[in-house]
XYZ file of C-alpha atoms in Angstrom:
682
model
C 23.847 156.149 182.073
C 26.734 154.610 184.042
C 24.841 152.116 186.218
C 26.165 148.551 186.073
C 22.891 147.034 187.290
C 19.263 147.641 186.405
C 16.741 148.725 189.032
C 13.350 147.151 188.318
C 10.551 149.284 189.653
C 7.384 151.060 188.582
C 8.640 154.633 188.324
C 5.783 157.154 188.376
C 6.684 159.893 185.902
C 3.202 161.332 185.946
C 4.027 163.120 189.151
C 6.430 165.324 187.218
C 3.899 166.571 184.621
C 3.517 169.918 186.385
C 5.845 172.820 186.952
C 7.164 171.703 190.327
C 10.612 170.214 191.093
C 11.454 166.716 189.966
C 10.333 163.916 192.299
C 11.567 160.332 192.052
C 8.553 158.184 192.988
C 8.293 154.398 192.732
C 5.567 151.921 193.428
C 5.532 148.151 193.794
C 8.463 145.849 194.443
C 12.050 146.942 193.808
C 14.770 144.567 192.591
C 18.233 144.890 191.041
C 19.517 142.652 188.281
C 22.702 142.164 186.247
C 22.890 140.461 182.879
C 25.607 138.828 180.830
C 28.819 140.410 179.518
C 27.569 140.529 175.935
C 24.076 141.483 174.737
C 21.765 139.103 172.879
C 22.014 139.103 169.123
C 20.462 142.257 167.643
C 20.248 144.019 171.016
C 22.074 147.145 172.167
C 24.487 146.851 175.057
C 23.253 148.300 178.375
C 24.360 148.620 181.987
C 27.515 146.493 182.675
C 27.690 145.469 178.985
C 28.591 149.044 178.092
C 31.896 148.609 179.929
C 32.729 145.410 178.020
C 31.069 145.303 174.571
C 31.693 147.703 171.676
C 33.860 149.991 173.808
C 35.035 151.890 170.686
C 31.613 153.557 170.561
C 31.050 153.681 174.291
C 30.249 157.378 174.540
C 27.549 157.309 171.838
C 26.219 154.002 173.185
C 25.696 155.517 176.648
C 23.981 158.622 175.286
C 21.752 156.495 173.064
C 20.751 154.233 175.969
C 19.741 157.266 178.030
C 17.770 158.749 175.126
C 15.954 155.507 174.263
C 15.043 155.044 177.935
C 13.484 158.467 177.930
C 11.218 157.601 174.999
C 10.082 154.313 176.525
C 6.876 153.731 178.410
C 6.931 155.096 181.907
C 4.028 153.070 183.225
C 5.720 149.702 183.182
C 8.628 148.309 185.077
C 11.629 150.385 184.151
C 15.316 150.616 184.812
C 17.450 153.159 186.603
C 18.600 154.700 183.331
C 15.306 156.553 183.324
C 16.690 158.726 186.156
C 19.553 159.832 183.955
C 17.329 160.159 180.895
C 15.014 162.567 182.712
C 17.962 164.944 182.973
C 18.580 164.561 179.239
C 15.041 165.827 178.694
C 16.214 169.288 179.647
C 19.905 169.135 178.735
C 21.655 167.515 175.792
C 24.361 165.141 177.080
C 27.855 166.572 176.597
C 30.120 163.974 174.931
C 33.217 165.516 176.494
C 31.832 165.192 180.034
C 30.688 161.632 179.369
C 34.182 160.745 178.150
C 35.777 162.397 181.231
C 33.563 160.333 183.540
C 34.489 157.139 181.644
C 38.193 157.980 182.065
C 37.695 158.648 185.761
C 35.964 155.290 186.315
C 38.589 153.472 184.257
C 41.299 154.923 186.448
C 39.784 154.536 189.913
C 36.967 151.994 189.983
C 38.171 148.395 190.515
C 34.988 146.864 189.135
C 35.279 148.863 185.925
C 38.935 147.837 185.670
C 37.992 144.160 185.661
C 35.228 144.801 183.141
C 37.908 146.296 180.846
C 40.108 143.209 181.401
C 37.154 140.976 180.497
C 36.590 143.049 177.360
C 40.198 142.538 176.279
C 39.907 138.761 176.803
C 36.671 138.626 174.827
C 38.169 140.630 171.956
C 41.192 138.304 171.959
C 38.910 135.470 170.763
C 39.720 133.397 173.869
C 37.818 130.094 173.443
C 37.492 129.543 177.191
C 34.203 130.470 178.786
C 34.540 133.521 181.083
C 32.774 134.562 184.254
C 33.125 137.743 186.290
C 32.712 137.033 189.976
C 32.059 140.005 192.305
C 32.655 138.852 195.846
C 29.851 139.315 198.369
C 32.302 139.634 201.285
C 33.621 143.036 202.179
C 37.101 144.218 201.230
C 39.959 142.937 203.388
C 40.836 146.355 204.751
C 37.219 146.931 205.892
C 37.319 150.697 205.349
C 34.263 151.857 203.408
C 35.996 155.126 202.533
C 39.201 153.695 201.082
C 39.660 152.621 197.476
C 39.629 148.778 197.343
C 42.160 146.700 195.517
C 40.779 145.059 192.393
C 41.851 141.559 193.400
C 39.885 141.885 196.653
C 36.697 142.930 194.892
C 36.271 140.856 191.737
C 37.780 137.906 189.945
C 37.939 136.782 186.333
C 37.106 133.083 186.253
C 38.120 130.947 183.286
C 36.141 127.788 182.615
C 33.128 126.473 184.471
C 32.188 127.367 188.053
C 30.780 123.894 188.497
C 29.067 123.258 191.831
C 31.066 125.802 193.793
C 29.155 127.724 196.443
C 28.830 131.323 195.257
C 26.710 132.555 198.184
C 25.854 136.223 197.605
C 28.616 136.658 194.993
C 27.495 138.252 191.734
C 28.249 136.056 188.725
C 28.286 137.742 185.287
C 28.409 135.181 182.518
C 29.931 135.612 179.076
C 26.655 135.146 177.186
C 23.346 134.398 178.839
C 19.686 135.461 178.681
C 19.313 134.930 182.368
C 19.262 137.920 184.775
C 20.739 137.537 188.243
C 19.060 139.302 191.118
C 21.484 141.120 193.413
C 21.088 140.767 197.142
C 20.624 144.108 198.947
C 23.236 142.949 201.537
C 25.968 142.578 198.876
C 28.780 144.992 199.721
C 28.828 146.358 196.140
C 25.067 146.691 195.878
C 25.055 150.497 195.851
C 28.424 151.099 194.144
C 27.306 149.099 191.087
C 23.934 150.832 190.907
C 25.361 154.298 191.466
C 29.028 154.357 190.293
C 29.033 158.168 190.128
C 28.115 158.304 193.846
C 30.791 155.742 194.660
C 33.478 156.233 192.012
C 36.091 154.199 193.910
C 33.808 151.184 194.172
C 33.538 151.685 197.964
C 31.775 149.107 200.057
C 28.176 149.819 201.096
C 26.316 147.967 203.794
C 27.298 144.376 204.502
C 26.948 141.809 207.322
C 30.502 142.342 208.607
C 30.207 146.092 209.213
C 31.236 146.489 212.881
C 30.162 149.051 215.465
C 32.873 151.272 216.968
C 33.528 150.507 220.650
C 31.871 152.974 223.046
C 33.035 153.405 226.602
C 30.531 152.756 229.435
C 28.055 151.153 227.055
C 26.044 148.228 228.337
C 24.995 145.338 226.065
C 26.626 146.962 223.078
C 25.903 145.277 219.786
C 28.802 144.100 217.693
C 27.481 144.849 214.176
C 25.774 147.779 212.431
C 22.250 147.232 211.179
C 21.221 148.196 207.619
C 18.927 150.922 208.971
C 21.721 152.429 211.055
C 24.064 152.394 208.055
C 21.717 154.334 205.768
C 20.708 156.703 208.593
C 24.438 157.445 209.038
C 24.753 158.276 205.337
C 22.024 160.911 205.621
C 24.297 163.301 207.511
C 26.937 165.824 206.423
C 30.073 165.727 208.582
C 33.123 167.937 208.739
C 36.026 166.673 206.593
C 33.766 164.122 204.943
C 32.680 164.822 201.385
C 29.416 162.891 201.314
C 28.837 162.439 197.594
C 25.369 160.782 197.833
C 23.964 164.015 199.377
C 25.228 166.206 196.492
C 23.790 164.670 193.364
C 20.234 166.047 193.174
C 18.085 163.475 191.340
C 20.512 160.649 192.031
C 20.337 161.610 195.699
C 16.560 161.119 195.595
C 16.958 157.726 193.933
C 19.627 156.742 196.538
C 17.249 157.557 199.409
C 14.400 155.551 197.889
C 16.673 152.666 197.008
C 18.233 152.642 200.494
C 14.881 152.564 202.262
C 13.482 149.911 199.936
C 16.547 147.792 200.715
C 15.917 148.128 204.449
C 12.251 147.225 204.030
C 13.114 144.265 201.782
C 15.519 142.993 204.471
C 12.810 143.303 207.162
C 10.203 141.601 204.989
C 12.602 138.745 204.285
C 12.356 137.941 208.031
C 8.569 137.804 207.876
C 8.734 135.548 204.821
C 10.681 132.859 206.692
C 8.723 129.629 207.165
C 9.805 129.529 210.822
C 7.989 132.902 211.303
C 4.911 132.139 209.210
C 4.294 128.820 210.927
C 3.707 130.733 214.128
C 1.035 132.844 212.506
C -1.182 130.140 211.026
C -4.327 130.820 213.012
C -8.077 130.332 213.014
C -10.950 130.680 215.467
C -11.468 127.809 217.846
C -14.924 127.040 216.441
C -13.632 126.873 212.877
C -10.921 124.434 213.945
C -13.580 122.323 215.677
C -15.678 122.337 212.473
C -12.649 121.224 210.444
C -11.977 118.339 212.862
C -15.683 117.265 212.693
C -15.287 117.093 208.882
C -12.247 114.817 209.240
C -9.637 117.456 208.560
C -6.939 116.889 211.186
C -3.764 118.185 209.462
C -2.760 121.754 210.154
C -1.455 122.134 206.580
C -4.950 121.295 205.206
C -6.569 124.375 206.672
C -6.124 127.562 204.721
C -2.944 129.644 204.976
C -2.195 133.337 204.919
C 1.270 134.808 204.469
C 0.957 137.236 207.349
C 2.391 140.737 207.496
C 1.861 141.430 211.249
C 0.748 144.697 212.755
C 4.266 145.183 214.134
C 5.406 146.018 210.587
C 5.087 149.826 210.361
C 2.947 150.935 207.443
C 1.324 147.579 206.730
C -2.411 147.080 206.457
C -2.658 145.429 209.877
C -0.646 148.265 211.443
C -3.032 150.834 209.940
C -6.089 148.892 210.988
C -4.849 148.604 214.563
C -4.245 152.348 214.693
C -7.829 152.909 213.512
C -9.123 150.596 216.245
C -7.036 152.505 218.793
C -8.668 155.768 217.652
C -12.123 154.253 218.060
C -11.187 153.084 221.596
C -10.064 156.602 222.539
C -13.283 158.007 221.080
C -15.263 155.517 223.195
C -13.454 156.699 226.335
C -13.302 160.512 225.777
C -16.169 161.145 223.364
C -16.040 162.785 219.959
C -12.892 164.749 219.006
C -13.179 168.514 218.596
C -10.496 169.809 216.315
C -8.764 168.555 213.170
C -5.478 170.263 212.313
C -3.389 169.738 209.165
C 0.154 171.175 209.317
C 2.088 171.214 206.032
C 5.819 171.869 205.749
C 7.155 174.961 204.007
C 10.131 174.338 201.732
C 11.211 177.983 202.108
C 11.593 178.001 205.902
C 14.758 179.953 206.785
C 16.165 176.933 208.652
C 16.000 174.922 205.383
C 17.443 177.647 203.155
C 20.308 178.246 205.622
C 21.199 174.523 205.730
C 21.066 174.316 201.930
C 23.322 177.366 201.495
C 26.359 175.347 202.621
C 26.279 173.593 199.218
C 25.658 176.053 196.338
C 22.952 175.170 193.910
C 20.906 172.893 196.140
C 17.117 173.054 196.248
C 14.780 171.680 198.968
C 13.806 168.795 196.634
C 17.490 167.800 196.534
C 17.714 167.319 200.312
C 14.591 165.604 201.705
C 16.588 164.756 204.816
C 16.975 168.437 205.730
C 13.319 169.196 204.976
C 12.236 166.291 207.210
C 14.483 167.338 210.133
C 13.188 170.913 210.151
C 9.561 169.721 209.875
C 10.033 167.211 212.714
C 11.442 169.916 214.963
C 8.562 172.250 214.229
C 6.038 169.422 214.707
C 7.518 168.772 218.162
C 7.149 172.450 219.028
C 3.576 172.469 217.756
C 2.686 169.482 219.870
C 4.175 171.234 222.911
C 2.025 174.280 222.099
C -1.061 172.106 221.905
C -0.496 169.734 224.803
C 1.669 171.550 227.340
C 1.032 175.222 226.628
C -2.656 174.445 225.831
C -2.880 176.732 222.806
C -6.487 175.675 222.191
C -7.284 175.573 225.876
C -7.229 172.529 228.218
C -6.942 169.198 226.443
C -9.293 166.402 227.558
C -7.588 164.509 230.424
C -9.544 161.984 232.413
C -6.806 161.261 234.978
C -6.592 164.864 236.180
C -10.365 165.195 236.523
C -10.684 162.046 238.563
C -7.973 163.174 240.966
C -9.764 166.483 241.454
C -12.893 164.635 242.401
C -10.950 162.581 244.985
C -9.047 165.597 246.314
C -11.361 168.632 245.879
C -9.259 170.766 248.214
C -6.052 170.573 246.172
C -4.053 173.791 246.611
C -2.796 175.871 243.689
C 0.754 174.500 243.761
C -0.364 170.883 243.753
C -2.801 171.612 240.930
C 0.070 173.127 238.940
C 2.210 170.033 239.542
C -0.751 167.827 238.607
C -1.173 169.714 235.384
C 2.422 168.802 234.427
C 1.626 165.068 234.530
C -1.889 164.798 233.099
C -2.470 162.755 229.985
C -3.624 164.777 226.913
C -5.698 163.154 224.244
C -4.113 163.730 220.801
C -3.601 161.541 217.707
C -1.478 162.438 214.680
C -0.319 160.763 211.495
C 2.479 161.976 209.212
C 1.906 161.702 205.456
C 3.589 162.954 202.300
C 2.065 165.132 199.601
C 2.105 164.283 195.892
C 5.182 166.509 195.577
C 6.803 164.709 198.488
C 6.666 167.333 201.232
C 5.604 166.003 204.661
C 2.437 167.018 206.417
C 0.691 165.884 209.543
C -2.973 165.307 210.448
C -3.700 166.023 214.120
C -6.926 165.116 215.947
C -7.499 166.871 219.291
C -9.952 166.271 222.137
C -10.644 169.416 224.188
C -11.712 169.523 227.819
C -15.184 171.036 227.739
C -18.523 170.772 229.517
C -20.666 171.574 226.475
C -20.358 171.432 222.648
C -18.409 174.224 221.030
C -20.648 177.196 220.200
C -20.103 179.766 217.442
C -18.334 182.187 219.733
C -15.866 179.539 220.926
C -15.274 178.337 217.370
C -14.452 181.888 216.254
C -11.811 182.079 218.993
C -10.098 179.028 217.488
C -10.830 179.196 213.753
C -11.042 181.891 211.111
C -11.978 181.517 207.434
C -11.478 185.117 206.297
C -8.740 187.530 205.469
C -7.662 189.797 208.344
C -8.075 193.529 207.856
C -4.872 194.741 206.146
C -5.077 198.046 208.045
C -5.782 196.713 211.560
C -3.690 193.496 211.215
C -1.220 193.865 208.350
C 0.988 190.978 209.583
C -1.975 188.614 209.851
C -3.193 189.691 206.427
C 0.253 188.984 204.941
C 0.594 185.445 206.341
C -2.966 184.391 205.584
C -2.804 185.682 202.026
C 0.537 183.880 201.606
C -0.297 180.473 203.096
C -4.069 179.997 203.470
C -5.524 180.853 200.032
C -6.990 177.931 198.071
C -6.525 177.888 194.308
C -7.719 179.994 192.705
C -9.870 177.386 191.095
C -13.308 177.058 189.513
C -14.097 179.835 187.014
C -10.911 181.668 188.088
C -8.568 178.717 187.470
C -9.728 175.720 185.482
C -6.177 174.341 185.369
C -5.849 174.122 189.162
C -4.807 170.602 190.432
C -7.991 170.393 192.555
C -10.263 170.575 189.474
C -12.019 167.461 188.267
C -14.740 167.452 185.588
C -14.987 171.220 185.860
C -15.527 171.229 189.619
C -13.260 171.762 192.625
C -12.828 168.557 194.593
C -12.478 170.641 197.805
C -15.771 172.506 197.057
C -14.247 175.962 196.613
C -15.239 178.698 196.259
C -17.438 178.569 199.373
C -20.515 180.725 199.863
C -20.284 184.037 201.679
C -21.468 183.767 205.324
C -21.785 186.784 207.600
C -21.295 184.873 210.833
C -20.336 181.446 212.047
C -23.272 179.065 212.236
C -23.531 175.577 213.730
C -26.301 173.546 212.076
C -28.472 171.009 213.828
C -26.492 168.144 212.408
C -23.293 169.649 213.893
C -21.866 170.914 210.605
C -20.169 174.314 210.965
C -20.317 177.163 208.448
C -17.464 179.508 209.188
C -17.870 183.291 208.904
C -16.864 184.461 205.408
C -18.251 187.998 205.229
C -18.473 189.822 201.904
C -16.494 192.783 203.250
C -14.559 193.689 200.148
C -11.160 192.530 201.492
C -9.197 190.690 198.814
C -5.720 189.227 198.188
C -3.846 188.886 194.950
C -2.747 185.406 193.818
C -1.719 184.308 190.308
C -2.880 187.644 189.013
C -6.403 187.021 190.393
C -8.199 188.878 193.169
C -9.213 186.400 195.906
C -11.927 187.068 198.505
C -13.010 185.231 201.639
C -14.690 182.433 199.652
C -11.243 180.972 198.894
C -9.742 181.174 202.386
C -8.910 177.842 204.072
C -10.019 177.719 207.765
C -7.042 178.458 209.996
C -5.780 179.931 213.218
C -3.933 183.100 212.312
C -1.588 182.982 215.342
C -0.405 179.443 214.388
C 0.059 180.439 210.736
C 2.141 183.449 211.805
C 4.289 181.502 214.261
C 5.042 178.597 211.933
C 4.947 180.429 208.567
C 3.193 177.499 206.959
C -0.146 176.197 205.784
C -2.059 175.092 208.914
C -5.670 174.135 208.325
C -7.822 174.037 211.527
C -11.350 172.593 211.366
C -14.031 171.810 213.907
C -14.989 168.130 213.804
C -18.620 167.403 213.014
C -20.053 165.124 215.744
C -22.673 163.526 213.486
C -20.809 160.281 212.675
C -17.929 162.194 211.153
C -15.358 160.796 213.579
C -15.212 157.342 211.932
C -14.507 158.849 208.521
C -11.910 161.071 210.145
C -10.090 158.139 211.771
C -10.099 156.198 208.537
C -8.768 159.218 206.702
C -5.719 159.630 208.963
C -4.967 155.855 208.968
C -5.610 155.201 205.276
C -1.902 154.750 204.412
C -0.815 154.986 200.781
C -3.351 156.042 198.172
C -2.577 152.999 196.056
C -2.641 150.667 199.057
C -6.432 150.554 198.794
C -6.312 148.623 195.482
C -6.469 144.866 195.483
C -5.466 144.216 199.038
C -8.321 141.816 199.604
C -8.141 139.879 196.328
C -8.313 136.130 196.703
C -9.368 136.558 200.283
C -11.257 133.652 201.854
C -12.520 133.222 205.345
C -13.366 129.585 204.833
C -11.634 127.316 207.340
C -11.225 124.547 204.797
C -9.794 126.736 202.042
C -6.302 125.833 200.847
C -5.917 129.078 198.966
C -2.942 131.178 200.020
C -3.367 134.869 200.593
C 0.001 136.616 200.549
C -0.278 139.831 202.533
C 3.420 140.598 202.002
C 3.199 140.589 198.204
C -0.036 142.568 198.326
C 1.664 145.222 200.422
C 4.713 145.418 198.188
C 2.659 145.680 195.014
C 0.609 148.554 196.451
C 3.151 150.709 198.255
C 4.464 154.028 196.985
C 7.782 155.549 198.085
C 9.038 159.098 197.558
C 12.370 160.533 198.711
C 10.878 162.433 201.659
C 8.966 159.306 202.751
C 12.133 157.196 202.451
C 14.273 159.718 204.349
C 11.636 160.011 207.109
C 11.638 156.293 207.673
C 15.441 156.011 207.536
C 15.645 158.885 210.085
C 13.446 156.665 212.310
C 10.734 159.279 212.919
C 7.283 158.035 213.916
C 4.573 158.098 211.285
C 1.792 157.691 213.855
C 1.409 158.936 217.464
C -1.341 158.168 219.936
C -1.602 159.820 223.334
C -2.654 158.175 225.605
C -1.446 154.685 224.828
C -4.125 152.103 224.091
C -3.791 148.555 225.544
C -5.212 146.159 222.970
C -7.286 143.426 224.576
C -8.483 140.252 222.754
C -12.274 140.543 222.955
C -14.188 137.662 221.416
C -17.356 135.642 221.547
C -17.421 132.226 223.231
C -15.126 129.773 221.366
C -14.357 132.482 218.763
C -10.882 133.254 220.102
C -7.961 132.932 217.667
C -5.830 129.820 218.057
C -2.239 129.866 216.749
C -0.890 126.570 215.529
C 1.730 125.092 213.183
C 1.103 123.319 209.879
C 2.658 120.225 211.461
C 0.185 120.180 214.375
C -2.667 117.712 214.654
C -5.879 119.728 214.878
C -7.537 117.271 217.278
C -4.697 117.822 219.728
C -4.907 121.557 219.161
C -8.595 121.859 220.125
C -8.134 119.491 223.119
C -5.301 121.653 224.537
C -6.814 123.618 227.505
C -4.577 126.602 226.922
C -6.220 127.191 223.545
C -9.555 127.760 225.257
C -8.254 130.057 228.010
C -7.648 133.641 226.933
C -6.997 136.928 228.711
C -10.733 137.725 228.454
C -11.926 134.379 229.871
C -9.355 134.586 232.654
C -10.583 138.059 233.571
C -14.203 136.796 233.643
C -13.179 133.858 235.809
C -11.377 136.261 238.200
C -14.557 138.315 238.518
C -16.504 135.203 239.520
C -13.933 133.986 242.056
C -12.993 137.373 243.544
C -15.884 139.797 244.194
C -13.453 142.669 244.657
C -12.310 142.283 241.052
């Protein structure tokens, strides 16, 4: 309602169709634009125009803009006013409050003050052409918490700008149909998008933001990075009223916008021609074929706009993680357990942290939810790896040392156990409602496949006896009941075409059985024990496999499954490295492997068009937590067939010279093979 700029993004409102808390979710590319001072003929004023045009009816204009945004299509690219309009869905806007906010901004916001000055000039029928210029450099005082002086922030330019260099400055013309995109490194980027979060027009991130000096610091950087700035803003501090953390839905939008700005800045580096020229590559044999056809220019052989595997969350990053998982499986065999740990928004640590600000819900503070979940995830990994909750984890290094030193004494064995390498992989993802969860794959140290008795010691798929184990019964009935769905709940989210997508309810089974193909049927006895959920009696057919001790300790949904060894591992690795749900759509369009193709495949644009970002996802990445963990580390070696190694070259290179260069034939693999031939001990 008060935003001066529009945020172009595909805002997914379908996620809020249910009864859960509001979640701000976007997909695709995000950009911010500002238009002219006056709207086109026949159009309503919006965004910055509301501060300049038809100010006599400003209150009603703002309410009408929010209402019309609410009735618009939510599937197309939308503006940030939809965030405000979603609030109007439940509450009618109060004209008195809107007028009070307008008065506050008129009094304290220097950008609004200049908009009002421009409005007066326009109403005065001044014949000169006007521009508003919002400087891209930071305020002279450099304090992001102090109110800037209007003359330091913006300028009213009379006449024509001519050929003057505006750099990152924002230029708002008197009347124009052209939209100007705002650079995410502009110091007023956030204060113009969220004036209620920054009512004094405070500076946000900019290139000149300096680090404070730290004593005894070596190689200290001079300037703050964009990621560090937004990570800093995610914390409450004494004597610092952090407005962006107290505005509920606007807080969610701020987190998403901040992370998208960081990612846009990173991707801008990968878009640079100087970077992309390094990553024009092809196999040696394909280059030789091109030369034999008379193609000698590097620019004539097809190009890809590469998004390298070093970019976290990109397709190449996910594919490399999948290959790492396969390499671990090749070394240690099939995995044994698959654990899914989901955060609980009602954890006491979360409710206690939220109580410092009355009225806050877990959905209002994804940063707090993430911190608590990360701490509990670290404790869970210690339980699995160090305390060996499921028994000894597969560790090749420790076994080999025992073979070399069979007479190790007890003390040395204990010390050795402290340094062995466990085999665990996990990936952090985010639910439809935004809460984080983690998929963990575990390799156990064992001499034989897990039998039914061993499986029962790890996994249960039934309600504990409420008389013998009332605590276990309480936690399992609270966290590990699926649905109810099927005939008992046709409206359950898991239902599709009248069937449960998770195949519940299961069949009763008196004892755990391992089939010949390795598939496990967990014990689900028909013993008459039930639990009450949504006014429906639930029996063992609806219980999700779990470990009751873990569920009790962490007070959360923790699904524990035995991994089927009949080819299931590949599906499992793909499942945990799949990335975004929408990232599987259209990533390989226009793909060509032909060496002579001149068609450009832009991996960066494909990634941006297919990504989805929620507040918890954005906060997790801004907090710099890992989304994937592999233990042990996998060294990636370039394995290839003869003359099929990748050759990196520039578009300015002559391909004949490229294939004649000896270093383009020698690789790490060929050097290793040569070493084996020359040195028998290798």
